[in-house]
CSV table of C-alpha atoms in Angstrom, one decimal:
chain,number,residue,atom,x,y,z
A,1,UNK,CA,75.9,19.8,82.3
A,2,UNK,CA,73.2,17.5,83.6
A,3,UNK,CA,71.1,20.6,84.5
A,4,UNK,CA,71.5,22.1,81.1
A,5,UNK,CA,70.3,18.9,79.5
A,6,UNK,CA,67.2,18.8,81.7
A,7,UNK,CA,66.4,22.4,81.0
A,8,UNK,CA,66.6,21.8,77.2
A,9,UNK,CA,64.4,18.8,77.5
A,10,UNK,CA,61.9,20.8,79.6
A,11,UNK,CA,61.8,23.6,77.0
A,12,UNK,CA,61.2,21.1,74.2
A,13,UNK,CA,58.4,19.5,76.2
A,14,UNK,CA,56.8,22.9,76.9
A,15,UNK,CA,57.0,23.9,73.2
A,16,UNK,CA,55.5,20.6,72.1
A,17,UNK,CA,52.6,21.0,74.6
A,18,UNK,CA,52.1,24.6,73.4
A,19,UNK,CA,51.8,23.4,69.8
A,20,UNK,CA,49.3,20.7,70.8
A,21,UNK,CA,47.2,23.1,72.8
A,22,UNK,CA,47.0,25.8,70.1
A,23,UNK,CA,43.9,25.8,67.9
A,24,UNK,CA,44.3,23.6,64.8
A,25,UNK,CA,43.2,25.1,61.4
A,26,UNK,CA,41.3,22.5,59.4
A,27,UNK,CA,41.9,22.1,55.7
A,28,UNK,CA,39.0,20.5,53.7
A,29,UNK,CA,39.8,18.2,50.8
A,30,UNK,CA,39.6,20.1,47.4
A,31,UNK,CA,36.1,20.0,46.1
A,32,UNK,CA,35.5,18.2,42.8
A,33,UNK,CA,35.0,20.5,39.8
A,34,UNK,CA,31.4,21.5,39.1
A,35,UNK,CA,29.9,19.5,36.3
A,36,UNK,CA,29.3,21.4,33.1
A,37,UNK,CA,25.6,22.2,32.6
A,38,UNK,CA,23.8,19.5,30.6
A,39,UNK,CA,23.0,20.6,27.0
A,40,UNK,CA,19.4,21.4,26.5
A,41,UNK,CA,17.4,18.4,25.2
A,42,UNK,CA,14.5,20.5,24.0
A,43,UNK,CA,14.1,20.3,20.2
A,44,UNK,CA,13.8,23.4,18.1
A,45,UNK,CA,10.5,23.9,16.3
A,46,UNK,CA,12.3,23.2,13.0
A,47,UNK,CA,13.5,19.8,14.4
A,48,UNK,CA,9.9,19.1,15.5
A,49,UNK,CA,8.6,20.0,12.1
A,50,UNK,CA,11.0,17.7,10.4
A,51,UNK,CA,10.2,14.9,12.8
A,52,UNK,CA,6.5,15.3,12.2
A,53,UNK,CA,7.0,15.5,8.5
A,54,UNK,CA,9.0,12.2,8.7
A,55,UNK,CA,6.3,10.5,10.7
A,56,UNK,CA,3.6,11.5,8.2
A,57,UNK,CA,5.7,10.4,5.3
A,58,UNK,CA,6.2,7.1,6.9
A,59,UNK,CA,2.5,6.9,7.4
A,60,UNK,CA,2.0,7.7,3.7
A,61,UNK,CA,4.3,4.9,2.7
A,62,UNK,CA,2.5,2.5,4.9
A,63,UNK,CA,-0.8,3.7,3.5
A,64,UNK,CA,0.4,2.8,0.0
A,65,UNK,CA,1.2,-0.7,1.3
A,66,UNK,CA,-2.2,-0.9,2.9
A,67,UNK,CA,-4.0,0.3,-0.3
A,68,UNK,CA,-2.0,-2.2,-2.5
A,69,UNK,CA,-2.8,-5.1,-0.2
A,70,UNK,CA,-6.5,-4.1,-0.2
A,71,UNK,CA,-6.5,-3.8,-4.0
A,72,UNK,CA,-5.0,-7.3,-4.3
A,73,UNK,CA,-7.4,-8.7,-1.7
A,74,UNK,CA,-10.4,-7.4,-3.6
A,75,UNK,CA,-9.0,-8.9,-6.8
A,76,UNK,CA,-8.4,-12.3,-5.1
A,77,UNK,CA,-11.9,-12.2,-3.5
A,78,UNK,CA,-13.4,-11.7,-7.0
A,79,UNK,CA,-11.3,-14.5,-8.4
A,80,UNK,CA,-12.4,-16.8,-5.5
A,81,UNK,CA,-16.1,-16.0,-6.2
A,82,UNK,CA,-15.7,-16.7,-10.0
A,83,UNK,CA,-13.9,-20.0,-9.2
A,84,UNK,CA,-16.6,-21.0,-6.7
A,85,UNK,CA,-19.2,-20.4,-9.4
A,86,UNK,CA,-17.2,-22.5,-11.8
A,87,UNK,CA,-16.9,-25.3,-9.2
A,88,UNK,CA,-20.7,-25.3,-8.7
A,89,UNK,CA,-21.3,-25.4,-12.5
A,90,UNK,CA,-18.7,-28.2,-12.9
A,91,UNK,CA,-20.3,-30.3,-10.2
A,92,UNK,CA,-23.7,-29.8,-11.8
A,93,UNK,CA,-22.3,-30.8,-15.1
A,94,UNK,CA,-20.7,-33.9,-13.7
A,95,UNK,CA,-24.1,-34.8,-12.1
A,96,UNK,CA,-25.8,-34.4,-15.5
A,97,UNK,CA,-23.2,-36.5,-17.2
A,98,UNK,CA,-23.5,-39.3,-14.6
A,99,UNK,CA,-27.3,-39.3,-15.1
A,100,UNK,CA,-26.8,-39.7,-18.8
A,101,UNK,CA,-24.3,-42.5,-18.3
A,102,UNK,CA,-26.7,-44.2,-15.9
A,103,UNK,CA,-29.5,-44.0,-18.4
A,104,UNK,CA,-27.4,-45.8,-21.0
A,105,UNK,CA,-26.5,-48.5,-18.4
A,106,UNK,CA,-30.2,-48.9,-17.5
A,107,UNK,CA,-31.1,-49.2,-21.2
A,108,UNK,CA,-28.5,-52.0,-21.7
A,109,UNK,CA,-29.9,-53.8,-18.6
A,110,UNK,CA,-33.4,-53.7,-20.0
A,111,UNK,CA,-32.0,-55.5,-23.1
A,112,UNK,CA,-30.9,-58.4,-21.0
A,113,UNK,CA,-27.4,-57.1,-20.8
A,114,UNK,CA,-26.7,-58.2,-24.4
A,115,UNK,CA,-24.2,-56.1,-26.3
A,116,UNK,CA,-25.7,-54.2,-29.3
A,117,UNK,CA,-23.9,-56.5,-31.8
A,118,UNK,CA,-25.4,-59.7,-30.4
A,119,UNK,CA,-28.9,-58.2,-30.3
A,120,UNK,CA,-28.6,-57.3,-34.0
A,121,UNK,CA,-27.4,-60.8,-34.9
A,122,UNK,CA,-30.5,-62.2,-33.2
A,123,UNK,CA,-32.9,-59.9,-35.1
A,124,UNK,CA,-32.9,-61.9,-38.3
A,125,UNK,CA,-33.8,-58.8,-40.4
A,126,UNK,CA,-30.9,-57.7,-42.7
A,127,UNK,CA,-32.2,-54.1,-43.0
A,128,UNK,CA,-32.7,-53.8,-39.3
A,129,UNK,CA,-29.2,-55.2,-38.9
A,130,UNK,CA,-27.7,-52.5,-41.1
A,131,UNK,CA,-29.7,-49.8,-39.5
A,132,UNK,CA,-28.7,-51.1,-36.1
A,133,UNK,CA,-25.0,-51.1,-36.9
A,134,UNK,CA,-25.3,-47.4,-37.8
A,135,UNK,CA,-27.1,-46.6,-34.6
A,136,UNK,CA,-24.6,-48.7,-32.6
A,137,UNK,CA,-21.7,-46.8,-34.0
A,138,UNK,CA,-23.4,-43.5,-33.2
A,139,UNK,CA,-24.1,-44.8,-29.7
A,140,UNK,CA,-20.5,-45.9,-29.2
A,141,UNK,CA,-19.3,-42.5,-30.4
A,142,UNK,CA,-21.7,-40.7,-28.0
A,143,UNK,CA,-20.7,-42.9,-25.1
A,144,UNK,CA,-17.0,-42.2,-25.8
A,145,UNK,CA,-17.8,-38.5,-26.1
A,146,UNK,CA,-19.7,-38.7,-22.8
A,147,UNK,CA,-16.8,-40.3,-21.0
A,148,UNK,CA,-14.3,-37.8,-22.4
A,149,UNK,CA,-16.5,-34.9,-21.4
A,150,UNK,CA,-16.8,-36.2,-17.9
A,151,UNK,CA,-13.1,-36.7,-17.6
A,152,UNK,CA,-12.4,-33.1,-18.9
A,153,UNK,CA,-15.0,-31.7,-16.5
A,154,UNK,CA,-13.5,-33.5,-13.6
A,155,UNK,CA,-10.0,-32.2,-14.5
A,156,UNK,CA,-11.4,-28.6,-14.8
A,157,UNK,CA,-13.1,-29.0,-11.4
A,158,UNK,CA,-9.8,-30.1,-9.8
A,159,UNK,CA,-8.0,-27.1,-11.4
A,160,UNK,CA,-10.7,-24.7,-10.2
A,161,UNK,CA,-10.4,-26.2,-6.7
A,162,UNK,CA,-6.6,-25.8,-6.6
A,163,UNK,CA,-6.8,-22.2,-8.0
A,164,UNK,CA,-9.4,-21.3,-5.4
A,165,UNK,CA,-7.1,-22.7,-2.6
A,166,UNK,CA,-4.1,-20.7,-4.0
A,167,UNK,CA,-6.1,-17.5,-4.2
A,168,UNK,CA,-7.5,-18.0,-0.7
A,169,UNK,CA,-3.9,-18.4,0.6
A,170,UNK,CA,-2.9,-15.1,-1.2
A,171,UNK,CA,-6.0,-13.4,0.2
A,172,UNK,CA,-5.1,-14.3,3.7
A,173,UNK,CA,-1.5,-13.2,3.2
A,174,UNK,CA,-2.7,-9.8,1.9
A,175,UNK,CA,-5.1,-9.5,4.9
A,176,UNK,CA,-2.1,-9.9,7.1
A,177,UNK,CA,-0.2,-7.3,5.2
A,178,UNK,CA,-3.2,-4.9,5.5
A,179,UNK,CA,-3.3,-5.5,9.3
A,180,UNK,CA,0.4,-4.7,9.7
A,181,UNK,CA,0.3,-1.6,7.5
A,182,UNK,CA,-2.8,-0.4,9.3
A,183,UNK,CA,-1.0,-0.8,12.7
A,184,UNK,CA,2.0,1.1,11.4
A,185,UNK,CA,-0.1,3.9,9.9
A,186,UNK,CA,-2.0,4.4,13.2
A,187,UNK,CA,1.3,4.4,15.2
A,188,UNK,CA,3.0,6.9,13.0
A,189,UNK,CA,0.0,9.3,12.9
A,190,UNK,CA,-0.5,9.0,16.7
A,191,UNK,CA,3.2,9.8,17.3
A,192,UNK,CA,2.9,12.9,15.0
A,193,UNK,CA,-0.3,14.1,16.7
A,194,UNK,CA,1.3,13.6,20.1
A,195,UNK,CA,4.3,15.8,19.1
A,196,UNK,CA,1.9,18.5,17.9
A,197,UNK,CA,-0.3,18.3,21.0
A,198,UNK,CA,2.7,19.0,23.2
A,199,UNK,CA,3.2,22.4,21.6
A,200,UNK,CA,1.6,25.6,22.8
A,201,UNK,CA,-0.9,27.4,20.6
A,202,UNK,CA,1.8,29.9,19.5
A,203,UNK,CA,4.2,27.1,18.7
A,204,UNK,CA,1.6,25.3,16.6
A,205,UNK,CA,1.0,28.5,14.6
A,206,UNK,CA,4.7,28.9,14.1
A,207,UNK,CA,5.0,25.2,13.1
A,208,UNK,CA,2.5,25.8,10.4
A,209,UNK,CA,4.4,28.9,9.3
A,210,UNK,CA,7.6,26.9,9.1
A,211,UNK,CA,5.9,24.2,7.1
A,212,UNK,CA,4.7,26.8,4.6
A,213,UNK,CA,8.1,28.4,4.5
A,214,UNK,CA,9.8,25.1,3.7
A,215,UNK,CA,7.3,24.5,0.9
A,216,UNK,CA,7.8,28.0,-0.5
A,217,UNK,CA,11.6,27.6,-0.4
A,218,UNK,CA,11.5,24.3,-2.3
A,219,UNK,CA,9.0,25.7,-4.8
A,220,UNK,CA,11.2,28.8,-5.4
A,221,UNK,CA,14.3,26.7,-5.9
A,222,UNK,CA,12.4,24.6,-8.4
A,223,UNK,CA,11.1,27.6,-10.3
A,224,UNK,CA,14.5,29.2,-10.3
A,225,UNK,CA,15.9,26.1,-12.0
A,226,UNK,CA,13.9,27.0,-15.1
A,227,UNK,CA,11.6,24.0,-14.8
A,228,UNK,CA,8.6,26.0,-16.2
A,229,UNK,CA,10.3,27.5,-19.2
A,230,UNK,CA,9.1,24.7,-21.6
A,231,UNK,CA,5.9,23.6,-19.7
A,232,UNK,CA,3.1,25.2,-21.8
A,233,UNK,CA,1.2,22.2,-23.1
A,234,UNK,CA,-2.6,21.9,-23.2
A,235,UNK,CA,-4.4,19.2,-21.3
A,236,UNK,CA,-5.9,16.3,-23.2
A,237,UNK,CA,-9.7,15.8,-23.2
A,238,UNK,CA,-9.3,13.1,-20.6
A,239,UNK,CA,-6.8,15.3,-18.6
A,240,UNK,CA,-9.3,18.2,-18.5
A,241,UNK,CA,-11.9,15.9,-17.0
A,242,UNK,CA,-9.4,14.5,-14.4
A,243,UNK,CA,-8.4,18.0,-13.4
A,244,UNK,CA,-12.0,19.2,-13.1
A,245,UNK,CA,-12.8,16.2,-10.8
A,246,UNK,CA,-9.7,16.7,-8.6
A,247,UNK,CA,-10.1,20.5,-8.2
A,248,UNK,CA,-13.8,20.1,-7.3
A,249,UNK,CA,-12.6,18.1,-4.2
A,250,UNK,CA,-10.6,21.0,-2.8
A,251,UNK,CA,-11.5,21.4,0.9
A,252,UNK,CA,-12.4,17.8,1.6
A,253,UNK,CA,-10.4,16.1,4.3
A,254,UNK,CA,-7.5,13.8,3.9
A,255,UNK,CA,-8.2,10.3,5.3
A,256,UNK,CA,-5.8,7.5,4.8
A,257,UNK,CA,-7.2,4.7,2.7
A,258,UNK,CA,-10.1,6.8,1.5
A,259,UNK,CA,-11.1,7.2,-2.2
A,260,UNK,CA,-14.2,9.4,-1.9
A,261,UNK,CA,-16.7,10.7,-2.1
A,262,UNK,CA,-16.3,12.7,1.2
A,263,UNK,CA,-12.6,12.2,1.8
A,264,UNK,CA,-9.4,11.1,0.0
A,265,UNK,CA,-5.8,10.1,0.5
A,266,UNK,CA,-3.3,11.2,-2.1
A,267,UNK,CA,-3.6,8.3,-4.6
A,268,UNK,CA,-7.3,7.9,-3.8
A,269,UNK,CA,-7.8,11.4,-5.2
A,270,UNK,CA,-5.7,10.8,-8.4
A,271,UNK,CA,-7.1,7.3,-9.1
A,272,UNK,CA,-10.7,8.4,-8.8
A,273,UNK,CA,-10.1,11.5,-10.8
A,274,UNK,CA,-8.8,9.5,-13.7
A,275,UNK,CA,-11.5,6.9,-13.3
A,276,UNK,CA,-14.0,9.7,-13.6
A,277,UNK,CA,-12.2,10.8,-16.8
A,278,UNK,CA,-12.7,7.3,-18.3
A,279,UNK,CA,-9.1,6.0,-17.8
A,280,UNK,CA,-8.8,3.7,-14.8
A,281,UNK,CA,-5.3,3.7,-13.3
A,282,UNK,CA,-3.6,1.8,-10.4
A,283,UNK,CA,-4.8,2.7,-6.9
A,284,UNK,CA,-1.5,3.5,-5.2
A,285,UNK,CA,1.1,6.1,-6.0
A,286,UNK,CA,3.9,3.5,-6.0
A,287,UNK,CA,1.9,1.4,-8.6
A,288,UNK,CA,1.1,4.5,-10.6
A,289,UNK,CA,4.8,5.2,-10.8
A,290,UNK,CA,5.6,1.6,-11.7
A,291,UNK,CA,3.0,1.0,-14.3
A,292,UNK,CA,2.2,4.3,-16.0
A,293,UNK,CA,4.3,5.8,-18.8
A,294,UNK,CA,7.0,8.2,-17.5
A,295,UNK,CA,7.2,11.8,-18.9
A,296,UNK,CA,10.0,14.3,-18.8
A,297,UNK,CA,9.1,17.3,-16.6
A,298,UNK,CA,9.6,19.7,-19.5
A,299,UNK,CA,6.8,17.7,-21.4
A,300,UNK,CA,4.4,17.9,-18.5
A,301,UNK,CA,0.8,18.9,-19.1
A,302,UNK,CA,-2.3,19.4,-16.9
A,303,UNK,CA,-3.7,16.0,-15.7
A,304,UNK,CA,-0.3,14.4,-15.5
A,305,UNK,CA,0.6,13.0,-12.1
A,306,UNK,CA,3.8,14.1,-10.2
A,307,UNK,CA,5.2,11.4,-8.0
A,308,UNK,CA,7.1,12.5,-4.9
A,309,UNK,CA,9.8,11.2,-2.6
A,310,UNK,CA,12.3,8.5,-3.4
A,311,UNK,CA,9.9,5.8,-2.3
A,312,UNK,CA,7.0,7.1,-4.5
A,313,UNK,CA,4.9,7.5,-1.4
A,314,UNK,CA,3.0,10.7,-2.5
A,315,UNK,CA,1.3,11.9,-5.6
A,316,UNK,CA,-0.3,15.1,-6.8
A,317,UNK,CA,-2.0,16.1,-10.1
A,318,UNK,CA,-0.4,18.9,-12.2
A,319,UNK,CA,-3.0,21.5,-13.1
A,320,UNK,CA,-0.8,24.1,-14.8
A,321,UNK,CA,1.2,27.2,-13.9
A,322,UNK,CA,3.5,25.3,-11.7
A,323,UNK,CA,0.8,24.1,-9.3
A,324,UNK,CA,-0.7,20.7,-8.2
A,325,UNK,CA,-3.9,19.7,-6.5
A,326,UNK,CA,-3.3,17.0,-3.9
A,327,UNK,CA,-4.4,15.5,-0.6
A,328,UNK,CA,-1.4,16.3,1.7
A,329,UNK,CA,-1.6,14.3,4.9
A,330,UNK,CA,-3.8,13.6,8.0
A,331,UNK,CA,-5.0,16.8,9.5
A,332,UNK,CA,-5.0,18.6,6.1
A,333,UNK,CA,-7.6,19.0,3.4
A,334,UNK,CA,-7.3,18.6,-0.4
A,335,UNK,CA,-5.6,21.8,-1.6
A,336,UNK,CA,-3.4,23.5,-4.2
A,337,UNK,CA,0.3,23.6,-3.7
A,338,UNK,CA,3.5,24.3,-5.7
A,339,UNK,CA,4.5,21.4,-8.0
A,340,UNK,CA,8.1,21.8,-6.7
A,341,UNK,CA,7.2,22.2,-3.0
A,342,UNK,CA,8.3,18.6,-2.4
A,343,UNK,CA,11.0,16.3,-3.6
A,344,UNK,CA,10.0,15.3,-7.2
A,345,UNK,CA,10.7,11.7,-8.2
A,346,UNK,CA,9.1,11.9,-11.6
A,347,UNK,CA,6.0,12.4,-13.8
A,348,UNK,CA,3.6,9.9,-15.2
A,349,UNK,CA,0.9,10.2,-17.8
A,350,UNK,CA,-2.3,8.1,-17.5
A,351,UNK,CA,-3.6,8.7,-21.0
A,352,UNK,CA,-0.4,8.4,-23.1
């Protein structure tokens, strides 16, 4: 019994040692699942086109802000010059009035400081007395008028000074606006140019093609709406002159803030064209939209201005047959385009 028990124990021990001595198969921990490939972050050319278009539109809006601030600054500078001239004239007038008052005072001093009435009483001549009373009254009236004029001149001078100070404050505020708008314009244009510079030559050519296709698609949709069915009106005499001026500038480069003669931005072209036609209009597309009479598209005639985008940041001149002449954006020249190639906000007429 004891021997069987020992044998069993020995067998168990041998088996255990055999198991321990046998080669062990290693099992690695399950590998984590491979991550899904990251989506491509490269933009399509159409996305790049839209981004560039957005940057240039933002630059156009900032250009309008710059032009408006510049126009106001010019006006305020002119007002300050006029007020300065008025202040100088007022000071000269006060000096003259003071001289006249001093002359009267010196005259009284030479007469021993006696009032006019006392001097007359001492004369002893009735006729001289009566004549003297008349002259005294005239002198008193003149003195009263002199003092009143001096007071009014001093009040005017004070008003001129206050107005000049107010206009100077406004001028400085508009210069700050100009500086901010200029910084924004340059930043937007630089960003757009950087995007374009990163494209290969073939991609840039394709980008231009996409731009033209987008304009064609928009123009086709506008024409398909029947927009031209009733547009057959003749230009006015002023309108013909404005169209002639604008179309003569085709091929000149777009430069933001420019109003000729060698380059233009969009509203610089339209404002100068109408100035040449004898009808000055606001400098910016936003002010043109705000101040000029609005016209229904069906009543449009050559010379009218089409305002584009919801913020009125672009303008072109209608020349007939569904076309406009405009200065598009930096990197482009004054050119012809379809009137419906951009989002139309409305139409204004400078000579209504």
